[in-house]
PDB file of C-alpha atoms in Angstrom:
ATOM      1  CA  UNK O   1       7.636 -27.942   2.025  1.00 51.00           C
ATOM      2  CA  UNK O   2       4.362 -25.946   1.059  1.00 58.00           C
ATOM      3  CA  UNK O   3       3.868 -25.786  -2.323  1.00 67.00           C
ATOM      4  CA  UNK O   4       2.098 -23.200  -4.529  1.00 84.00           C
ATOM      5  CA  UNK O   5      -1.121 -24.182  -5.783  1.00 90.00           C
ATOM      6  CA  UNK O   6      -0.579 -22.293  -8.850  1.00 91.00           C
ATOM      7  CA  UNK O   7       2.866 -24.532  -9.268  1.00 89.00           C
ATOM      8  CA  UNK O   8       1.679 -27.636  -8.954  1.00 90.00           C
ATOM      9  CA  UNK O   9      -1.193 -26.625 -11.543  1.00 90.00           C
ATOM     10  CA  UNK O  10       1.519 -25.589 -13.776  1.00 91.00           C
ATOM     11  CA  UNK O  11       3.020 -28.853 -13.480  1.00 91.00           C
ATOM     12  CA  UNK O  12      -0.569 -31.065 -14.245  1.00 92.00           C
ATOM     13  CA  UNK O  13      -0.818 -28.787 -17.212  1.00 92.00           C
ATOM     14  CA  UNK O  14       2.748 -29.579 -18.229  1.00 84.00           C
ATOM     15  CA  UNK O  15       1.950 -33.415 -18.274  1.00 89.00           C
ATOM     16  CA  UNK O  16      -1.402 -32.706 -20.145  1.00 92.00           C
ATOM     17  CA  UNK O  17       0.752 -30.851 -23.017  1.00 92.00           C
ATOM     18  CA  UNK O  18       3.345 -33.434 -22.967  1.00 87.00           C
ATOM     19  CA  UNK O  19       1.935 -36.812 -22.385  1.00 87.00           C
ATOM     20  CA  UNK O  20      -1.599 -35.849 -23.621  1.00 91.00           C
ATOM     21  CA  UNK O  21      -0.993 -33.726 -26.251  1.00 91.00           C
ATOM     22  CA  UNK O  22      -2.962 -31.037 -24.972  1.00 85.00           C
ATOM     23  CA  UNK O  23      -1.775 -27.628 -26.440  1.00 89.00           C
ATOM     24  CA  UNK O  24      -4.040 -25.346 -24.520  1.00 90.00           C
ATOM     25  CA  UNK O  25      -2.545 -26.468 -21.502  1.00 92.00           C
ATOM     26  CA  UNK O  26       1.053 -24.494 -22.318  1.00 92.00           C
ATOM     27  CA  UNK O  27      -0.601 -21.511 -22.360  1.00 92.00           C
ATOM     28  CA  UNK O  28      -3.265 -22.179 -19.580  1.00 94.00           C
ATOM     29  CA  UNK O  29       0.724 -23.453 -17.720  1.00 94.00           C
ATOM     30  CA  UNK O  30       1.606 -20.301 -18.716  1.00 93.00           C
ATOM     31  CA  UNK O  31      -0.602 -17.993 -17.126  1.00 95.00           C
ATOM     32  CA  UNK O  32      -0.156 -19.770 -13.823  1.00 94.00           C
ATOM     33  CA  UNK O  33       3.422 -18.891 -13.716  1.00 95.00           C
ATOM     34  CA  UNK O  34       2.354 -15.214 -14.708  1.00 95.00           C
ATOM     35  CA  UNK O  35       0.889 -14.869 -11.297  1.00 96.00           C
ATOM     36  CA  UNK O  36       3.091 -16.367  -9.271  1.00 96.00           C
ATOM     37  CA  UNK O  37       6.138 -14.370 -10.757  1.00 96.00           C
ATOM     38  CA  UNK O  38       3.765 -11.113 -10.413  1.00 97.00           C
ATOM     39  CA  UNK O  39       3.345 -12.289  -6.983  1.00 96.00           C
ATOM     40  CA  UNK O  40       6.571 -12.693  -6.197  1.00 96.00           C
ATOM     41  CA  UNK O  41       7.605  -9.592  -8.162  1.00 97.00           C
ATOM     42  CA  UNK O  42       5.411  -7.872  -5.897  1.00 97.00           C
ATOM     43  CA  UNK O  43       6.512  -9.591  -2.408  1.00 97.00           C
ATOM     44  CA  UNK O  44      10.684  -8.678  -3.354  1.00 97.00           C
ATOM     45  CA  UNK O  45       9.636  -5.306  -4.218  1.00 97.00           C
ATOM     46  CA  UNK O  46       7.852  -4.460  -0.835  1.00 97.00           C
ATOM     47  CA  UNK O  47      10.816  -6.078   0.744  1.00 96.00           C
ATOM     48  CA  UNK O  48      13.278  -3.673  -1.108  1.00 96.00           C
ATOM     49  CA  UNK O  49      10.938  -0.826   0.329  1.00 95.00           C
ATOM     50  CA  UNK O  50      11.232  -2.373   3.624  1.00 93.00           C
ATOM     51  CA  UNK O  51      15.147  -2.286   3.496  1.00 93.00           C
ATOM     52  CA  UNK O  52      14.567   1.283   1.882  1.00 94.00           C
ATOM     53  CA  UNK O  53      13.020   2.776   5.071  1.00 91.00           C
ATOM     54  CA  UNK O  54      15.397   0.990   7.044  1.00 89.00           C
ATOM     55  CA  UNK O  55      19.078   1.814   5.762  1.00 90.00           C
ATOM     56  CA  UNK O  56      18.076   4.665   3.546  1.00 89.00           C
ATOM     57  CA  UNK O  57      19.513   3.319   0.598  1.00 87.00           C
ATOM     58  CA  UNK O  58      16.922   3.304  -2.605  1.00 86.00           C
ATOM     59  CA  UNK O  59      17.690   0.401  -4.989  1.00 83.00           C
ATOM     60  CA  UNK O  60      16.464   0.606  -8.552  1.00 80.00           C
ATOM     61  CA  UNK O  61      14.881  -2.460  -8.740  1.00 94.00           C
ATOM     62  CA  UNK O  62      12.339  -2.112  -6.191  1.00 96.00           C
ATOM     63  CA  UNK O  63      10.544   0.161  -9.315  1.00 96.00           C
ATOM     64  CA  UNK O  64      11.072  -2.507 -11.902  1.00 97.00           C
ATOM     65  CA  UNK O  65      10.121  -5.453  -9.600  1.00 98.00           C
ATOM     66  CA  UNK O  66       6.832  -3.268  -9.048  1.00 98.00           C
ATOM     67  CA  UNK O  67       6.382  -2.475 -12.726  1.00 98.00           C
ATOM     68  CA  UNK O  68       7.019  -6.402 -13.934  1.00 98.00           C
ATOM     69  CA  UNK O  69       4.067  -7.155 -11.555  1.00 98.00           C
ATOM     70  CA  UNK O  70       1.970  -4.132 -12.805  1.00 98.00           C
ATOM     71  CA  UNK O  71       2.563  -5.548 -16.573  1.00 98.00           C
ATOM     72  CA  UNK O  72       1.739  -9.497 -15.341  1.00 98.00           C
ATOM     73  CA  UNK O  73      -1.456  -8.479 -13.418  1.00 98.00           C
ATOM     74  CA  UNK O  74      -2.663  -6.752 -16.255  1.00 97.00           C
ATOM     75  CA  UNK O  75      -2.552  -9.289 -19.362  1.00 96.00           C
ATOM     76  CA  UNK O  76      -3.570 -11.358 -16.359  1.00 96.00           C
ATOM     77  CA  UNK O  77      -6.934  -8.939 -16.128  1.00 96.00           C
ATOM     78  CA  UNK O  78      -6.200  -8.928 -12.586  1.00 97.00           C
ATOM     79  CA  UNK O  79      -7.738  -6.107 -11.048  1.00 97.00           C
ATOM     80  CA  UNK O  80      -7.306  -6.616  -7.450  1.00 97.00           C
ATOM     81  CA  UNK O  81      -3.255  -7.253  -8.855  1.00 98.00           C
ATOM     82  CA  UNK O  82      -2.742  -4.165 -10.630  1.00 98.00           C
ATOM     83  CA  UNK O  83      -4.541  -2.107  -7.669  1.00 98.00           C
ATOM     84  CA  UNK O  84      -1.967  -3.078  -5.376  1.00 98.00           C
ATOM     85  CA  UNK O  85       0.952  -2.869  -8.338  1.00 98.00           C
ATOM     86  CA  UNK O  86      -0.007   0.811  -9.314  1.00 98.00           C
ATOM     87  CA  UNK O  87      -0.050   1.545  -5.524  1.00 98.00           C
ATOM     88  CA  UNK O  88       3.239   0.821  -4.775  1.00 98.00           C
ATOM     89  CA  UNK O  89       4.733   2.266  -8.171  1.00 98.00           C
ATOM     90  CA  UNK O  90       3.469   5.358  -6.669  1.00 98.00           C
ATOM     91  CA  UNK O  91       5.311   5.145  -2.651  1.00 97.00           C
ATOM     92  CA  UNK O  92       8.059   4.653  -5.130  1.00 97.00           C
ATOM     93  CA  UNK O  93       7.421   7.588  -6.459  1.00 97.00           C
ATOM     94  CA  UNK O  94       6.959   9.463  -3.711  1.00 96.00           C
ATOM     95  CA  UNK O  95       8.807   8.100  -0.623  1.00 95.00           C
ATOM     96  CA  UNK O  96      12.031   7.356  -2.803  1.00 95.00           C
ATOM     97  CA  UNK O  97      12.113   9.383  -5.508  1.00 94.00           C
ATOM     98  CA  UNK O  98      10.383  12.443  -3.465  1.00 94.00           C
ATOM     99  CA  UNK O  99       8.262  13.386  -6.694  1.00 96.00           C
ATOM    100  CA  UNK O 100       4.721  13.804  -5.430  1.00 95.00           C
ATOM    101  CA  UNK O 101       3.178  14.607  -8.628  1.00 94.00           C
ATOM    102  CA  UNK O 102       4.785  11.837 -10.472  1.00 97.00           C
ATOM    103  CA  UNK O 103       2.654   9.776  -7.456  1.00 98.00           C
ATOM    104  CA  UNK O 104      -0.438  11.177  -7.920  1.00 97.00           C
ATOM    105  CA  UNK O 105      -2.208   9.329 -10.770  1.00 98.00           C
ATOM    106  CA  UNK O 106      -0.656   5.898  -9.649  1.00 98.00           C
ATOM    107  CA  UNK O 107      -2.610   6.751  -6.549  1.00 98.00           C
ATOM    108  CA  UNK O 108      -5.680   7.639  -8.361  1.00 98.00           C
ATOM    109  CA  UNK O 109      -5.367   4.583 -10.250  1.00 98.00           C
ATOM    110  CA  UNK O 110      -5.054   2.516  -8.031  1.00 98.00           C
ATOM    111  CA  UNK O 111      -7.906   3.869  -5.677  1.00 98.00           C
ATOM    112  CA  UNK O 112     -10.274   3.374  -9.136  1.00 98.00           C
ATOM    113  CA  UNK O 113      -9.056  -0.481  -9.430  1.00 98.00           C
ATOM    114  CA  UNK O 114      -9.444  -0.939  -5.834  1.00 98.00           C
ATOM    115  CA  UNK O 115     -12.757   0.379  -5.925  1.00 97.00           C
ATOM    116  CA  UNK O 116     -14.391  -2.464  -9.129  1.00 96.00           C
ATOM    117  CA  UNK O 117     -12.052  -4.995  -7.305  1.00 97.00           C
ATOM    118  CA  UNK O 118     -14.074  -4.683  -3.816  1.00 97.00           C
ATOM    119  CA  UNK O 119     -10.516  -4.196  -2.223  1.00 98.00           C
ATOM    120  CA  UNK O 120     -11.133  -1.964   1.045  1.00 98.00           C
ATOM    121  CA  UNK O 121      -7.580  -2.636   2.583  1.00 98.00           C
ATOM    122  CA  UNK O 122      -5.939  -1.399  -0.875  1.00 98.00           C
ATOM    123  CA  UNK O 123      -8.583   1.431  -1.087  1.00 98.00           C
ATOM    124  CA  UNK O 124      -7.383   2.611   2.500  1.00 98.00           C
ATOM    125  CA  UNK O 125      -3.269   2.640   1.058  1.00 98.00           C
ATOM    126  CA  UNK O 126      -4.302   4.275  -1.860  1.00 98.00           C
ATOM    127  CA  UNK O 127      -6.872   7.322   0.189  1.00 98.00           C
ATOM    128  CA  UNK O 128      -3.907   7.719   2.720  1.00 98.00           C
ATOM    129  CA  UNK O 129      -1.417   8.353   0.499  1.00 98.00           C
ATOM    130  CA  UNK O 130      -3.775  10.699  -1.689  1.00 98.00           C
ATOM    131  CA  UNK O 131      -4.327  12.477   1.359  1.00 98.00           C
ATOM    132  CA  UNK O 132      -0.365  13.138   2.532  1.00 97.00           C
ATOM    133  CA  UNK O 133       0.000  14.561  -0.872  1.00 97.00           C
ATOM    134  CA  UNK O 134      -2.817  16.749  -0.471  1.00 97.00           C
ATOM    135  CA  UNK O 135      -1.507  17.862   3.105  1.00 97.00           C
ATOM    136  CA  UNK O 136       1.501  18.143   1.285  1.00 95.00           C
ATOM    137  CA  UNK O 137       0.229  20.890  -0.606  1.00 96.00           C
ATOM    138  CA  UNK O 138      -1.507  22.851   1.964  1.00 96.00           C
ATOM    139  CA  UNK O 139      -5.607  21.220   0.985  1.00 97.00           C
ATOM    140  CA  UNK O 140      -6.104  20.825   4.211  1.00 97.00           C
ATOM    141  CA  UNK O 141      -9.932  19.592   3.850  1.00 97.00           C
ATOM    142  CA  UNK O 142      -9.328  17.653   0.827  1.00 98.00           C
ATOM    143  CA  UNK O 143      -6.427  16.064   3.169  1.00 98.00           C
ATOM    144  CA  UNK O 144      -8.662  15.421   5.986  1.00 98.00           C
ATOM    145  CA  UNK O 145     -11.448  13.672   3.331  1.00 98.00           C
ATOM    146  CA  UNK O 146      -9.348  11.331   2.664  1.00 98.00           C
ATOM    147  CA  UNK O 147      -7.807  10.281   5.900  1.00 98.00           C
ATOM    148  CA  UNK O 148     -11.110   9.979   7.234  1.00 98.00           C
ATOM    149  CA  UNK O 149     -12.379   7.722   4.589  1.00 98.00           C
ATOM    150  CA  UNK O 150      -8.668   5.600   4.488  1.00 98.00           C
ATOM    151  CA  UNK O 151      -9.445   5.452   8.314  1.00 98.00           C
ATOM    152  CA  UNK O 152     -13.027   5.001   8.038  1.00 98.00           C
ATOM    153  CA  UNK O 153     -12.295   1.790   5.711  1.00 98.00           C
ATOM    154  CA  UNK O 154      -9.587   0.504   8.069  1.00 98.00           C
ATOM    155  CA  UNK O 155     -12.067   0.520  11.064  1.00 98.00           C
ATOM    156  CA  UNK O 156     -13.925  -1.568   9.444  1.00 98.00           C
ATOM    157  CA  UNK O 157     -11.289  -3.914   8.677  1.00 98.00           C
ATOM    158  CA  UNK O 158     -10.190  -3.957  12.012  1.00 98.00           C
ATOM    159  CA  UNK O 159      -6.599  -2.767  10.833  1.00 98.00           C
ATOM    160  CA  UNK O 160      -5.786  -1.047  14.234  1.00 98.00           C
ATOM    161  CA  UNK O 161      -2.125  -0.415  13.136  1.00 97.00           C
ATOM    162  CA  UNK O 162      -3.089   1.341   9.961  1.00 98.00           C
ATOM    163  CA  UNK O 163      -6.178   3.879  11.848  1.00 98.00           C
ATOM    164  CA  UNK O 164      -3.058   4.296  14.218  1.00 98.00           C
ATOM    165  CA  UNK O 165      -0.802   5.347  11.341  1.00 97.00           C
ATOM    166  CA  UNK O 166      -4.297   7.749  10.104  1.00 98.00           C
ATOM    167  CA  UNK O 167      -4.977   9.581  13.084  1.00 98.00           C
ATOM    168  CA  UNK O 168      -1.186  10.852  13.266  1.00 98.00           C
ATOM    169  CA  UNK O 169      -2.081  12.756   9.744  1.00 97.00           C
ATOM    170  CA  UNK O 170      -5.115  13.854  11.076  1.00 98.00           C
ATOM    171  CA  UNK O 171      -4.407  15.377  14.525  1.00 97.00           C
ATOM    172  CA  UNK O 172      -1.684  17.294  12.548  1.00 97.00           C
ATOM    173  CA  UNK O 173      -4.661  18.985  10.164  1.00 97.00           C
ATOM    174  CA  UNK O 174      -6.760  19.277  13.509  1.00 97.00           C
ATOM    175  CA  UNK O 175      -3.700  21.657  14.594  1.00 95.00           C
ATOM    176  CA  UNK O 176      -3.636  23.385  11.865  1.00 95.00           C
ATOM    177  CA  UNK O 177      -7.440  23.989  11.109  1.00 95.00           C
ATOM    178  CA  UNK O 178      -7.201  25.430  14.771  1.00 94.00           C
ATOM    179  CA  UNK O 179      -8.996  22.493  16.447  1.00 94.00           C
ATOM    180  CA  UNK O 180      -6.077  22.110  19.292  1.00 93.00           C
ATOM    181  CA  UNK O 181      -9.022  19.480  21.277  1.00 93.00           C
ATOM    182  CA  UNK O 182      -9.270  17.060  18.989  1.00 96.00           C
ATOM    183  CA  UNK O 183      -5.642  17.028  17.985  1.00 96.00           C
ATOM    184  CA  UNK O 184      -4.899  16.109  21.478  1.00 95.00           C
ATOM    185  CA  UNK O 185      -8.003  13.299  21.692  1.00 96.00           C
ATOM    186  CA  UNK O 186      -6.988  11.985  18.169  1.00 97.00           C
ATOM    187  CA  UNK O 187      -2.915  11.408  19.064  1.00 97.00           C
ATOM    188  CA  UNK O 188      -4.431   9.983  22.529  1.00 96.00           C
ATOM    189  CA  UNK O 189      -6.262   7.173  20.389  1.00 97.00           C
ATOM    190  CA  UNK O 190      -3.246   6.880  17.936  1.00 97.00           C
ATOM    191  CA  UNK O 191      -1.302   6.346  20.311  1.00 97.00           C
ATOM    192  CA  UNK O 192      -3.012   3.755  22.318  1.00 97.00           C
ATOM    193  CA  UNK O 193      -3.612   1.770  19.254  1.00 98.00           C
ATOM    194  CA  UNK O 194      -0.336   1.927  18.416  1.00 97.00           C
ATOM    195  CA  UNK O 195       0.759   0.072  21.914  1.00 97.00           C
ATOM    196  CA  UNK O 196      -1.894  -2.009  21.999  1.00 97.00           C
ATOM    197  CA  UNK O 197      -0.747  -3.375  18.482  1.00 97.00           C
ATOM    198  CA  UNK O 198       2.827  -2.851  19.247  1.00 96.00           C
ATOM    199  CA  UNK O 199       3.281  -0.626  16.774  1.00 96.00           C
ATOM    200  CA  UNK O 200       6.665   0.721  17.304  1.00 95.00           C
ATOM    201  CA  UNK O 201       6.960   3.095  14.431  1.00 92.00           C
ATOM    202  CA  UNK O 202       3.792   4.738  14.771  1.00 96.00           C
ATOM    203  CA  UNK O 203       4.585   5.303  18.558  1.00 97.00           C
ATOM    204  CA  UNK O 204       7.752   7.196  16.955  1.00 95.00           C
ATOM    205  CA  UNK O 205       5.626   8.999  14.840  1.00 96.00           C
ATOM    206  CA  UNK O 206       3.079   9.858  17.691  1.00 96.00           C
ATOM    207  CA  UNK O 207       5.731  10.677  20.033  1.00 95.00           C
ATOM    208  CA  UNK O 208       7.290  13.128  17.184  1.00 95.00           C
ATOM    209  CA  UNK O 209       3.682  15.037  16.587  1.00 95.00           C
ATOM    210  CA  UNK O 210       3.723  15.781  20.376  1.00 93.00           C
ATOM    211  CA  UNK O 211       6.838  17.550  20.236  1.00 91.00           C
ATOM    212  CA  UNK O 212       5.647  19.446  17.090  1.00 88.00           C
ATOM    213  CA  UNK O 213       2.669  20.669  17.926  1.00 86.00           C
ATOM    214  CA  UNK O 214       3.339  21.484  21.521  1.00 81.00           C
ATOM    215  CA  UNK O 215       6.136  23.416  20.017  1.00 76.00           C
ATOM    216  CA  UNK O 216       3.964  25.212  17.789  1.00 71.00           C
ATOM    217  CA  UNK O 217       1.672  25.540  20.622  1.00 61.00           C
ATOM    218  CA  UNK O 218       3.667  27.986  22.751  1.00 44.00           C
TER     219      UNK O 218
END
């Protein structure tokens, strides 16, 4: 069995408190059990989400799973923590409660925690969710800004799923902003990244903005 670092920590301070009479170590004990519960808190709320997009059915506590972390990372004064907390309270907001606005400055939050953490992968979440609200909404260029910088970031990370996931968004505003070229060339690339990462959902998603726009193209 693996153990958590963090646990067996917990444990050395737990004989240093008892045996040794060492009272900082309860709450030093403490704190290590803070992050792994907002860990965990965290890794059973992203697997509600998971079961979300699956069956359909929303539960309740994937919010208050999300929102225990959120509280945990903070009196932690983890940044990178509450980055990635405030960005999921905000999918929940807007993927299962459909309330984009609600979204918005758990986004924007999270993008500005991201940002003094040095966290490019949670920086990319947070721009390409900021952007599909914007689309949303009709800003088409504000959209596209941050796509290409989500996408930009994800390059550079060599997260060839997630640019896949991007360029789906953004041959849809190449459609619609007229440019009918690059929407083709940027669903081409989508949708080879997408196989050559097996990708299955994004090829659904790829093989869904075909029909659309050459729909829309006739």
């Amino acid at each position: 069995m693996i153990s958590d670092e963090r646990l067996d920590q917990a444990a050395r301070l737990y004989d240093r408190a008892v045996f040794g009479a060492d009272a900082d170590a309860i709450p030093a004990a403490d704190r290590c059990l803070d992050a792994v519960e907002a860990d965990l808190a965290m890794a059973r709320g992203r697997n509600l989400h998971a079961r979300f997009l699956a069956e359909g059915v929303a539960e309740e506590g994937e919010l208050t799973l999300f929102s225990r972390a959120d509280e945990l990372y903070e009196a932690l004064g983890d940044m990178r923590g509450r980055a990635d907390a405030q960005f999921w309270i905000g999918t929940y907001q807007q993927l299962v409660r459909g309330d984009a606005e609600a979204a918005r400055p758990f986004f924007e939050r999270a993008l500005e925690l991201a940002e003094q953490a040095d966290d490019d992968l949670i920086r990319s979440y947070a721009l390409r969710h900021l952007g599909i609200l914007a689309h949303m909404a009709g800003r088409l260029a504000e959209a596209r800004a941050c796509l290409e910088e989500s996408t930009a970031l994800r390059r550079k990370l060599n997260f060839r799923a997630g640019v896949a996931a991007n360029l789906v968004g953004l041959a849809y505003i190449a459609a619609q902003e007229g440019r009918e070229d690059d929407a083709v060339a940027t669903l081409a690339e989508a949708e080879r990244l997408a196989t050559e990462t097996e990708s299955h959902g994004v090829l659904r998603w790829v093989a869904d903005a075909k029909l659309k726009l050459r729909s829309t193209s006739v």
